[in-house]
Coordinates of C-alpha atoms in Angstrom, one line a residue:
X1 CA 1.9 24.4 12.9
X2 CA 1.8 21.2 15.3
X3 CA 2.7 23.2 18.5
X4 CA -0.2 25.3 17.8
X5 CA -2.8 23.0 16.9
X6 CA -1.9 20.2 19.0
X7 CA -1.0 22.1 22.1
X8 CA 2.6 20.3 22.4
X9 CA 4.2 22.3 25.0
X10 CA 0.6 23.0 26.9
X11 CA 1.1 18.9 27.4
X12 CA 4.6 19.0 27.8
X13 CA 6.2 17.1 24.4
X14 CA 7.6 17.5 21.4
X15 CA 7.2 16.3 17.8
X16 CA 10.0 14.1 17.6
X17 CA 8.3 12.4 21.1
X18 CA 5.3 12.5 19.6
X19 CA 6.5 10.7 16.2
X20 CA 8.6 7.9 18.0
X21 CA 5.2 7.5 20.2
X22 CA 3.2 7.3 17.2
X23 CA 5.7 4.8 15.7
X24 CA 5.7 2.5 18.8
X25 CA 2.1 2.2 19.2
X26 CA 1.2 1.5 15.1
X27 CA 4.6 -1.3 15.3
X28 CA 2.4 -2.7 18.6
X29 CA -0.7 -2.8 16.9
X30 CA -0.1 -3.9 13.2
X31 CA -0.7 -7.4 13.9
X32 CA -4.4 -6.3 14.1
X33 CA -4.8 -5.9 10.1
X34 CA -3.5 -9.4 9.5
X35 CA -6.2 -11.1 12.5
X36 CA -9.0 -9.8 11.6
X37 CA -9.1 -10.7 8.4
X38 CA -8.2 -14.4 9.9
X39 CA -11.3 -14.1 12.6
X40 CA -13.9 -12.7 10.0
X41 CA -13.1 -14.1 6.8
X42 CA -14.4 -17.2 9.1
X43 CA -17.9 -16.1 8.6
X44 CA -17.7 -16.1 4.7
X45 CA -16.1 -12.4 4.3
X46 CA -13.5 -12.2 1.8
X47 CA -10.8 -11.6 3.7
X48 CA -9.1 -9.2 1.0
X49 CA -12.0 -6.7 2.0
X50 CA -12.1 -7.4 5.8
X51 CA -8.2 -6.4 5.7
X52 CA -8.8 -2.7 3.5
X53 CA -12.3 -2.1 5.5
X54 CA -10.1 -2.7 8.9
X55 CA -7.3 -0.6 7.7
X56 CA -9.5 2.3 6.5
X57 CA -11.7 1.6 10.0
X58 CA -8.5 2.1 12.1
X59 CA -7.5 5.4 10.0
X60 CA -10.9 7.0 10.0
X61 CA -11.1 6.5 14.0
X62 CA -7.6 7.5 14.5
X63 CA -7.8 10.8 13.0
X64 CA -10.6 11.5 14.8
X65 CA -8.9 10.5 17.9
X66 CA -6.3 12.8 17.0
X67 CA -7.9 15.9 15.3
X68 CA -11.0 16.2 17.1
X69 CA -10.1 15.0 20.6
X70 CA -6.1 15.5 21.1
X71 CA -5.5 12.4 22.2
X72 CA -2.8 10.2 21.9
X73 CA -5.0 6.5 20.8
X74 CA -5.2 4.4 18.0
X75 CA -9.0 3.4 17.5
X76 CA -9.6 -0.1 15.6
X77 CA -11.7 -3.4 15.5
X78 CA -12.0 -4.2 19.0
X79 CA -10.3 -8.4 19.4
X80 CA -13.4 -9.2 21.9
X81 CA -15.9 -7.6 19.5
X82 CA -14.6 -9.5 16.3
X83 CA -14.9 -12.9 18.3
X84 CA -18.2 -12.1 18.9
X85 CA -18.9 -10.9 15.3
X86 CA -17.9 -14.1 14.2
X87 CA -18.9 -17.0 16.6
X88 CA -22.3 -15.4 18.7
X89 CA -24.0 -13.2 15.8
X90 CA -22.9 -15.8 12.8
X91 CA -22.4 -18.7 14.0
X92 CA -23.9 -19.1 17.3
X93 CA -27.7 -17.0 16.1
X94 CA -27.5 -17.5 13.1
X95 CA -27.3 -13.8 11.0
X96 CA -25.5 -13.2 8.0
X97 CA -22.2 -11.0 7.9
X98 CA -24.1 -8.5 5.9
X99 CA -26.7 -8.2 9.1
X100 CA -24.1 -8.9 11.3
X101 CA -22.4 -5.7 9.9
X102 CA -25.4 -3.9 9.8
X103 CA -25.7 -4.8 13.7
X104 CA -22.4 -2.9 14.2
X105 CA -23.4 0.1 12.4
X106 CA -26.2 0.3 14.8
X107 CA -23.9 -0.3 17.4
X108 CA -22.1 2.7 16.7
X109 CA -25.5 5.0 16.1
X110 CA -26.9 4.0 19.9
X111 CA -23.5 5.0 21.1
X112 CA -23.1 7.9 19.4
X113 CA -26.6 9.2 21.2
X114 CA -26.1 7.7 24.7
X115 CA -22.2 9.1 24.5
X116 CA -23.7 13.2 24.0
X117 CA -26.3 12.1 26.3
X118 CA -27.0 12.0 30.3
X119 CA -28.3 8.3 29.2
X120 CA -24.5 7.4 28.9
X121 CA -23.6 8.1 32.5
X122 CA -26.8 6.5 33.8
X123 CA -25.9 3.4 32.2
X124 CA -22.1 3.8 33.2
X125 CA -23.5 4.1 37.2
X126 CA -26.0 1.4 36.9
X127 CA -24.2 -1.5 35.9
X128 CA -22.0 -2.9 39.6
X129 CA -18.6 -2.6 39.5
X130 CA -17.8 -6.3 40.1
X131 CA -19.7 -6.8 37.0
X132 CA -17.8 -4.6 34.7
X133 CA -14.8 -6.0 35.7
X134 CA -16.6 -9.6 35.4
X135 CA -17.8 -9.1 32.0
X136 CA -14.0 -7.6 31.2
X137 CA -12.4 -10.7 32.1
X138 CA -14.8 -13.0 30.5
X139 CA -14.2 -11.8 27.4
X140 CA -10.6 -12.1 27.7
X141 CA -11.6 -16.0 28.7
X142 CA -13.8 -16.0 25.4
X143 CA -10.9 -14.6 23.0
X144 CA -8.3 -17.2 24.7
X145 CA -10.7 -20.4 24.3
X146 CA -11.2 -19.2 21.1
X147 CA -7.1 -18.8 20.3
X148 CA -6.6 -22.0 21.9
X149 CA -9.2 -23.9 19.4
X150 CA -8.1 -22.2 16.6
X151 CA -4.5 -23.2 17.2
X152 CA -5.9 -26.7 17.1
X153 CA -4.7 -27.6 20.8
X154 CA -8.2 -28.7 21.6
X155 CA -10.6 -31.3 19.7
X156 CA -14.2 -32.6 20.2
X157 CA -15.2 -35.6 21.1
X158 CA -18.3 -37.0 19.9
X159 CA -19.3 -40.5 20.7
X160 CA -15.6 -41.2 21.0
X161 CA -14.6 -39.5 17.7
X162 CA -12.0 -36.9 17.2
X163 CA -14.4 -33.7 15.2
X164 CA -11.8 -31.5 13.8
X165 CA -13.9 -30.1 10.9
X166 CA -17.4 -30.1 9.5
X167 CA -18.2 -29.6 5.6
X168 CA -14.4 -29.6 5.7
X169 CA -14.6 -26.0 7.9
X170 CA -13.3 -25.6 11.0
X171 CA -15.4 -26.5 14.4
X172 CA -17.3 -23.7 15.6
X173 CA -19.6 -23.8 18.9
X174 CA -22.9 -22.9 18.0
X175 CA -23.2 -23.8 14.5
X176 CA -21.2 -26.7 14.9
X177 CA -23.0 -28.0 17.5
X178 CA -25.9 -28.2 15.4
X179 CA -24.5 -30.0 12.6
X180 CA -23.0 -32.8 14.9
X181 CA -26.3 -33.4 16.6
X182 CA -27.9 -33.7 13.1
X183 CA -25.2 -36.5 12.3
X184 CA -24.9 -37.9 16.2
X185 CA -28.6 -38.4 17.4
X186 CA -28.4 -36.9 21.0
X187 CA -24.7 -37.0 21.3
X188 CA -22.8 -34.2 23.0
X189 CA -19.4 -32.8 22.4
X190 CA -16.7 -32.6 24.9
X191 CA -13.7 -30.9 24.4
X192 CA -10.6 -32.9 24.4
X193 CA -6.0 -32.1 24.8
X194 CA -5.4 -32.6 20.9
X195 CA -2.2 -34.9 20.0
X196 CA 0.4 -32.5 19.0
X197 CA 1.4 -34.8 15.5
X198 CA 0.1 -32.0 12.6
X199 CA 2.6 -29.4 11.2
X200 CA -0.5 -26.9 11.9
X201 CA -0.6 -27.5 15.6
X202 CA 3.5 -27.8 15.7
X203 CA 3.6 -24.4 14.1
X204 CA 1.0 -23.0 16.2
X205 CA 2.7 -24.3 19.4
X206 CA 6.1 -23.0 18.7
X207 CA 4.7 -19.6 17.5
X208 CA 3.3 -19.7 21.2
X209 CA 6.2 -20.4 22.4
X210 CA 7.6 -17.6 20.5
X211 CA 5.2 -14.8 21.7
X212 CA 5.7 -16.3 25.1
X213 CA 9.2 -15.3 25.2
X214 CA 8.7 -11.8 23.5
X215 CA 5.9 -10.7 25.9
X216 CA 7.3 -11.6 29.4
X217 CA 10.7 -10.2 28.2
X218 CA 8.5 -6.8 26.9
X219 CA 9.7 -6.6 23.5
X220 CA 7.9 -4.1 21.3
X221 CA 5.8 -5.0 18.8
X222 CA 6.2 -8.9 19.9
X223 CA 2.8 -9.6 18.5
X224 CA 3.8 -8.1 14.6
X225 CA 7.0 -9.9 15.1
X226 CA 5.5 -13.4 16.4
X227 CA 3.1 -13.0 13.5
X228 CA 5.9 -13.0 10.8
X229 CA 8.3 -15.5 12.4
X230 CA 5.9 -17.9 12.8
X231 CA 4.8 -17.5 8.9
X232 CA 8.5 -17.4 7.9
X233 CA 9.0 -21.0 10.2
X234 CA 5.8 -22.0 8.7
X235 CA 7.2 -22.1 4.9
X236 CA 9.8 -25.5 5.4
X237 CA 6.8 -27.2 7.0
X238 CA 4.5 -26.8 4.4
X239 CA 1.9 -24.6 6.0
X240 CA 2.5 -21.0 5.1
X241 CA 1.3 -20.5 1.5
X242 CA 3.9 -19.0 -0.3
X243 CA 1.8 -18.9 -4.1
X244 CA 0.9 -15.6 -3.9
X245 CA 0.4 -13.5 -7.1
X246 CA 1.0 -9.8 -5.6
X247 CA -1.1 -8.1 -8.6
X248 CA -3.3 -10.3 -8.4
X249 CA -3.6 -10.0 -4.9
X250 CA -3.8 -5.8 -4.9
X251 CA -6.8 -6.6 -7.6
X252 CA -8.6 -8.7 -5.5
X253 CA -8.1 -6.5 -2.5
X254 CA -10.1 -3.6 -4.0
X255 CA -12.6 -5.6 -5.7
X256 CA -13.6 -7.8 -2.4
X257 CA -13.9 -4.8 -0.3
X258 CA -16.3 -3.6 -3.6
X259 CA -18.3 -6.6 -1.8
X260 CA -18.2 -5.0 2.3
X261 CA -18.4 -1.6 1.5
X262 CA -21.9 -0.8 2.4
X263 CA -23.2 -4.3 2.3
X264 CA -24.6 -3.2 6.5
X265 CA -26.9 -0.7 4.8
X266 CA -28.2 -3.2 1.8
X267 CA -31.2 -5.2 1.5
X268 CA -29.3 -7.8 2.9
X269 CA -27.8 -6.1 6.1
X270 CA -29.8 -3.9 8.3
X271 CA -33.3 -4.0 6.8
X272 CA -33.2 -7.5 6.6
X273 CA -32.8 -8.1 10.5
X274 CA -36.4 -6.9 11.6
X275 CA -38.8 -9.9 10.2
X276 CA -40.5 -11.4 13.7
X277 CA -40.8 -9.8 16.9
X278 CA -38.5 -12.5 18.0
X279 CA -35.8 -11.5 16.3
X280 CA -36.2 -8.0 16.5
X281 CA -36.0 -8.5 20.2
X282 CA -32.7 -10.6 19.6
X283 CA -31.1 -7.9 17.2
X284 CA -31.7 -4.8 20.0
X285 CA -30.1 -7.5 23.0
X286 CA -27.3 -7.9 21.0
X287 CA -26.6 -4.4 19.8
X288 CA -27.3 -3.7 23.6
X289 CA -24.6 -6.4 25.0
X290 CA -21.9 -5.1 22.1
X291 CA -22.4 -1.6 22.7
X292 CA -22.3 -2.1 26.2
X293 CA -18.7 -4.2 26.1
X294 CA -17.5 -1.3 23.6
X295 CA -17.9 1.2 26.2
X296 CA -16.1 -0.5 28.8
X297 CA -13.8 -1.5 26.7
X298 CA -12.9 2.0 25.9
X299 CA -13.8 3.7 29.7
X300 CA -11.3 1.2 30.9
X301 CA -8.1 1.7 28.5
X302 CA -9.0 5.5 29.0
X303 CA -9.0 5.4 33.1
X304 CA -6.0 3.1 33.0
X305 CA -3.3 4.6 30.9
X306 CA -5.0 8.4 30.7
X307 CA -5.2 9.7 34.6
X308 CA -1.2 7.6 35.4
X309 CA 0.5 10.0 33.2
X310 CA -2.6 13.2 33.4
X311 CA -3.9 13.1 29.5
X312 CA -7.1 13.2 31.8
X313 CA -7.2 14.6 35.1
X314 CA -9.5 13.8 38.0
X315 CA -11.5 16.9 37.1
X316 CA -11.8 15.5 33.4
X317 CA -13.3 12.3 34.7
X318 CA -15.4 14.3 36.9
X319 CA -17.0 16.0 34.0
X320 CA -17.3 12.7 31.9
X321 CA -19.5 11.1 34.2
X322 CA -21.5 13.9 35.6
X323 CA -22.0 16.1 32.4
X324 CA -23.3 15.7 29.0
X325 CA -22.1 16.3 25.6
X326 CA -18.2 16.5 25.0
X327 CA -16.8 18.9 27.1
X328 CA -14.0 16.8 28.5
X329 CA -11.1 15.0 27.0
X330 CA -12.6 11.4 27.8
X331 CA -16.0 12.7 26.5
X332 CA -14.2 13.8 22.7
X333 CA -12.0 10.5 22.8
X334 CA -15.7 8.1 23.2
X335 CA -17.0 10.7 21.0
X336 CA -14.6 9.2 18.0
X337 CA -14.9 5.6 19.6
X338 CA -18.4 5.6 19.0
X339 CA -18.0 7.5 15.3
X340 CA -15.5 4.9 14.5
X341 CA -17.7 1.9 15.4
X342 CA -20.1 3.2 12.7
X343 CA -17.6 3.4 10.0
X344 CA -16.9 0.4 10.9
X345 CA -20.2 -1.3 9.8
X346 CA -20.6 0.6 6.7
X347 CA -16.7 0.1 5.7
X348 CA -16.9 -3.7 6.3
X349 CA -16.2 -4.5 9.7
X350 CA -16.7 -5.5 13.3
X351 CA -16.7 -2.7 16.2
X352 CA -14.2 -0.7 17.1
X353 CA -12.2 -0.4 20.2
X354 CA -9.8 2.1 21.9
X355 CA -6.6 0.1 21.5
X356 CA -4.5 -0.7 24.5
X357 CA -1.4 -1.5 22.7
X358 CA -1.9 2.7 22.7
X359 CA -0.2 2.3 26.3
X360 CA 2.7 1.7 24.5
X361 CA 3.2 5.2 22.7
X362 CA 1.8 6.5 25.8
X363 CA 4.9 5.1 27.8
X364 CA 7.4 6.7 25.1
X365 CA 6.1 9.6 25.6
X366 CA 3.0 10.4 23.2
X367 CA 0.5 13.0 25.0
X368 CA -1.4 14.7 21.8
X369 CA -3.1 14.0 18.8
X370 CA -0.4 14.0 17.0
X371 CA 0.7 11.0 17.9
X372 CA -2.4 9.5 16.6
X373 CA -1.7 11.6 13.4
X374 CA 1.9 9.4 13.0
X375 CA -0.4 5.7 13.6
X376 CA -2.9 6.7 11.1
X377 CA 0.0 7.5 8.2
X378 CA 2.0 4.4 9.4
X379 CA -1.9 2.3 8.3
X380 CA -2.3 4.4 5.1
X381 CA 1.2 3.0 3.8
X382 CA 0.2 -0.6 5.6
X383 CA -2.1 -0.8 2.4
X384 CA 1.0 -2.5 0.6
X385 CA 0.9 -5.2 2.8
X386 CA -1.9 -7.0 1.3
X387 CA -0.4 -9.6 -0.5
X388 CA 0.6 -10.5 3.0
X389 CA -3.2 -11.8 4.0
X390 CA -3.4 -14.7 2.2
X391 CA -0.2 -15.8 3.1
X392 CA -0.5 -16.1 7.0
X393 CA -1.6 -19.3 8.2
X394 CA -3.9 -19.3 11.2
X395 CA -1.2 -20.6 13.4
X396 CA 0.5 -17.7 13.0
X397 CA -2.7 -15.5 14.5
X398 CA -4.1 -18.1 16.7
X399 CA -1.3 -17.4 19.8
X400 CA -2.6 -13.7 19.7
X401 CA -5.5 -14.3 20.5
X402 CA -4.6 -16.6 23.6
X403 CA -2.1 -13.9 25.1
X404 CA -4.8 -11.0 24.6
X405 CA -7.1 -13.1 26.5
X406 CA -4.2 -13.5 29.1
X407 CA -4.0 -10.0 29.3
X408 CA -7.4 -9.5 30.0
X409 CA -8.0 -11.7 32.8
X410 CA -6.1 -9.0 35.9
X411 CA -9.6 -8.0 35.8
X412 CA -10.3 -10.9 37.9
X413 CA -8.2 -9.6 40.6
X414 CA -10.9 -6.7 41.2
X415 CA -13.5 -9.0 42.2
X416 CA -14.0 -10.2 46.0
X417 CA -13.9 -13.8 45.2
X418 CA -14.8 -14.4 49.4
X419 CA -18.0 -12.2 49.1
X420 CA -20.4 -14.9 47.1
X421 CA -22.5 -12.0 46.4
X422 CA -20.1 -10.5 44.6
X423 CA -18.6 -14.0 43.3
X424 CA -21.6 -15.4 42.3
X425 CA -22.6 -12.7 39.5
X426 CA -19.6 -12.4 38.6
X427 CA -18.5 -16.1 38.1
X428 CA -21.6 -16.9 35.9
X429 CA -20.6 -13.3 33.8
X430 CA -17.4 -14.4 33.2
X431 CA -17.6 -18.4 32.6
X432 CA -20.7 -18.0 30.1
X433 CA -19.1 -15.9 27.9
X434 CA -16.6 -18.5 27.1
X435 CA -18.6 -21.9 27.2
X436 CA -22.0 -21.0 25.6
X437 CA -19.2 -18.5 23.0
X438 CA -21.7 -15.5 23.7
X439 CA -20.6 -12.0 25.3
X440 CA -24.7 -11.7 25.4
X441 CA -24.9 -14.4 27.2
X442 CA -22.3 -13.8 29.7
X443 CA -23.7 -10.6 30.3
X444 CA -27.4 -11.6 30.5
X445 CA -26.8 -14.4 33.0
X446 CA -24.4 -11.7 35.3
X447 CA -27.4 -9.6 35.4
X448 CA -30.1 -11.9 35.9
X449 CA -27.7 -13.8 38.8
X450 CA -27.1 -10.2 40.2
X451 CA -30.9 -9.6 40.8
X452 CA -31.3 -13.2 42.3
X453 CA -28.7 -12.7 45.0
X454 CA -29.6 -9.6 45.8
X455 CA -33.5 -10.2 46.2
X456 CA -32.4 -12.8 48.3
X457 CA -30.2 -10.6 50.6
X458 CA -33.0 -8.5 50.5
X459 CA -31.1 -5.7 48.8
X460 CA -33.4 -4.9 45.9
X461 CA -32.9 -1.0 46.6
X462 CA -29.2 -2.0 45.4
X463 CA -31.0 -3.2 41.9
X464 CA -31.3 -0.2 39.8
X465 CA -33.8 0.4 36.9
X466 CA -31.8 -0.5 34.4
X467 CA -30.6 -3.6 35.4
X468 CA -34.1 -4.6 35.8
X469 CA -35.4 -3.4 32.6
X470 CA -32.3 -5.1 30.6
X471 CA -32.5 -8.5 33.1
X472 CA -36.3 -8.8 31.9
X473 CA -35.3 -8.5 28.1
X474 CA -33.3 -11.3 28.1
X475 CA -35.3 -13.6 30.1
X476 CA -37.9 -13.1 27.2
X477 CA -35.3 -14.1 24.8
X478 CA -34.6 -16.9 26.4
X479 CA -38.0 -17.7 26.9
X480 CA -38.8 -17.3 22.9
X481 CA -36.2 -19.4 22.3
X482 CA -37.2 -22.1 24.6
X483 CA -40.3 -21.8 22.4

């Protein structure tokens, strides 16, 4: 039954390859159903449902992955996309999860018609190369600013004081900044080395330490494993929560995802998002800047572990950026990235992403869908791990984030840092995104910077429509809200 429907022999494996692949990349990526609850549950989300809706999210996509495109990838809520979930739609403009969900559902629709349309490639071609991998790599700064705040290894300083919290909630840019100059009348905050004296900074630190060591010495599933050993260290120092009442806890799962389930298609989610012009204009830059990111994000992880080892052959590329619909392998596997992302909003979560940890399966061997088949079984029975959420302290999570956004900065090796037409666009991409804690923003002021040089090297023939059309959208949001 699997060699026929799969194609095993056709691509050269076997089901015992395929199952150990399967295993490896689901032991890889487990980690991911205990973070984002962490990261979300930030914005107010229970963070019972965020854990089933991400589960579910990462089974639906998977299968698809598997069944419709026989491919070997695990599909769940993208790292970069969760950040920006949580700290540019919530707390930096201002939405509510429910619209913020309801933004990611739409997400998923626009992709699903730009990904069986010619409208994909055009926007694949128009968008410079140097700023791909610019807006890439800024993210991966984002996520790792973002790990190394929540581990508690950097304060703010306002006016000489120490802000760790506001309303006894942890400091977020954006909203935070806000609140402080309502309490500090024109002062600013500056980031500041934290003093490493607080059992939840200790325990972050050493579970750095910890993943450190696992990752250069390319241990397999280092994340997972980092994740428990730093909750398990975390018990004689008082931080780990250890009162956990598992029925209670299976109860509550169920019921809170009652409360995300849907909530993106409510009265409070997606039809509540279209009020003023303004912020209509607001919501369609932002679905814009997170569908573009998805796509990347999953073109990328495709072309770098898919054409090494021929899941997709030159030919298949080819056809995914010169034709339409799903004809190709790479076309079927966005075709499920894109489906995913929309289950994703209505189940109760942030967009989805083509994982890479899915190189790891790939390097034992995994070539078919079956693979994906093994990853989505090894989340169905991850379900019993719930009690599990409310137990892991953030220090635990936080050093995950900081590696990931390690990992994602090679991109940086692509750009011609000597060529300031190249650097320029790219530098203001990249550095945004982290210090104003907006992927939008990153992206807008790559674009806009792009256009500048260019004009001025009088290479506006290099400037294609889109990036005009895109550049001028968000220099009217910026312009409303100057106003």
């Amino acid at each position: 039954m699997f060699e026929h429907f799969f194609k095993l022999s056709e691509n050269h494996t076997t089901v015992r390859t395929e199952v150990t692949a399967g295993l490896t990349t689901f032991v890889a990526m487990a980690y991911i159903i205990f973070l984002n609850p962490a990261v979300l549950s930030m914005t107010g989300m229970p963070s019972q449902g965020v854990f089933m809706a991400t589960i579910l999210t990462i089974i639906t996509g998977t299968l698809i992955t598997g069944l419709f495109a026989n491919l070997p990838y695990a599909i769940g809520p993208s790292i970069g996309m969760q950040a920006m979930f949580t700290y540019t739609i919530v707390f930096g403009l201002g939405f509510s999860w429910q619209q913020a969900l309801g933004m990611v559902f739409l997400v998923g629709l626009v992709d699903v018609i730009i990904t069986l349309t010619k409208l994909r490639s055009a926007i694949v071609k128009a968008i410079p190369i140097s700023l791909k991998h610019a807006i890439a790599a800024g993210i991966g700064m984002f996520i790792a600013y973002i790990g190394l705040k929540n581990a508690g290894f950097i304060n703010f300083i306002v006016g000489g004081d120490s802000i760790l919290s506001i309303n006894n909630k942890p400091f977020h840019s954006g909203q935070g900044t806000k609140a402080i100059e309502t309490m500090v009348a024109g002062g600013g905050t500056t980031p500041s080395l934290a003093n490493f004296n607080t059992a939840p900074v200790i325990l972050a630190l050493i579970g750095l330490i910890i993943i450190v060591i696992l990752v250069v010495k390319q241990v397999r599933g280092a994340y997972l494993i980092t994740v428990l050993l730093t909750t398990l260290i975390g018990i004689p120092m008082g931080v780990t929560n250890i009162h956990v009442d598992i029925h209670n806890s299976f109860v509550t799962t169920f019921h809170d995802f009652g409360t995300v389930f849907g909530a993106a298609l409510g009265k409070d989610g997606l039809w509540s998002m279209f009020t003023t012009p303004k912020q209509i204009l607001v919501v369609i830059l932002t679905v814009f800047s997170m569908g573009l990111s998805g796509l990347f994000d999953a073109i990328g992880t495709f072309i770098g572990t898919g054409l090494t080892t021929g899941i997709f052959s030159k030919q298949d590329q080819k056809e995914f950026e010169e034709g339409k619909g799903f004809k190709s392998k790479m076309d079927r596997g966005l075709v499920a990235d894109t489906f995913a992302t929309m289950f994703a909003g209505i189940y109760g979560t942030s967009n989805t992403t083509t994982f890479i940890e899915s190189a790891s399966g790939i390097n034992a061997g995994g070539r078919t869908g079956l693979t994906s088949l093994v990853i989505a079984i090894g989340f169905m029975f991850s379900i019993v791990a719930a009690p599990l959420v409310g137990v892991i302290p953030s220090a635990a999570t936080a050093p995950i984030l900081i590696i990931v956004g390690i990992s994602m900065m090679n991109e940086f090796k692509a750009i011609d840092w000597n060529d300031l037409e190249i650097a320029i666009p790219a530098f203001f991409t990249s550095a945004f995104m982290a210090l104003s804690y907006s992927i939008s923003y990153g992206i807008a002021a790559g674009f806009i910077f792009f256009i500048i040089v260019k004009l001025a090297k009088k290479k506006a023939s290099e400037i294609t429509p889109v990036l005009w059309v895109v550049a001028l959208l968000f220099l009217l949001n910026f312009i409303s809200l100057a106003f």
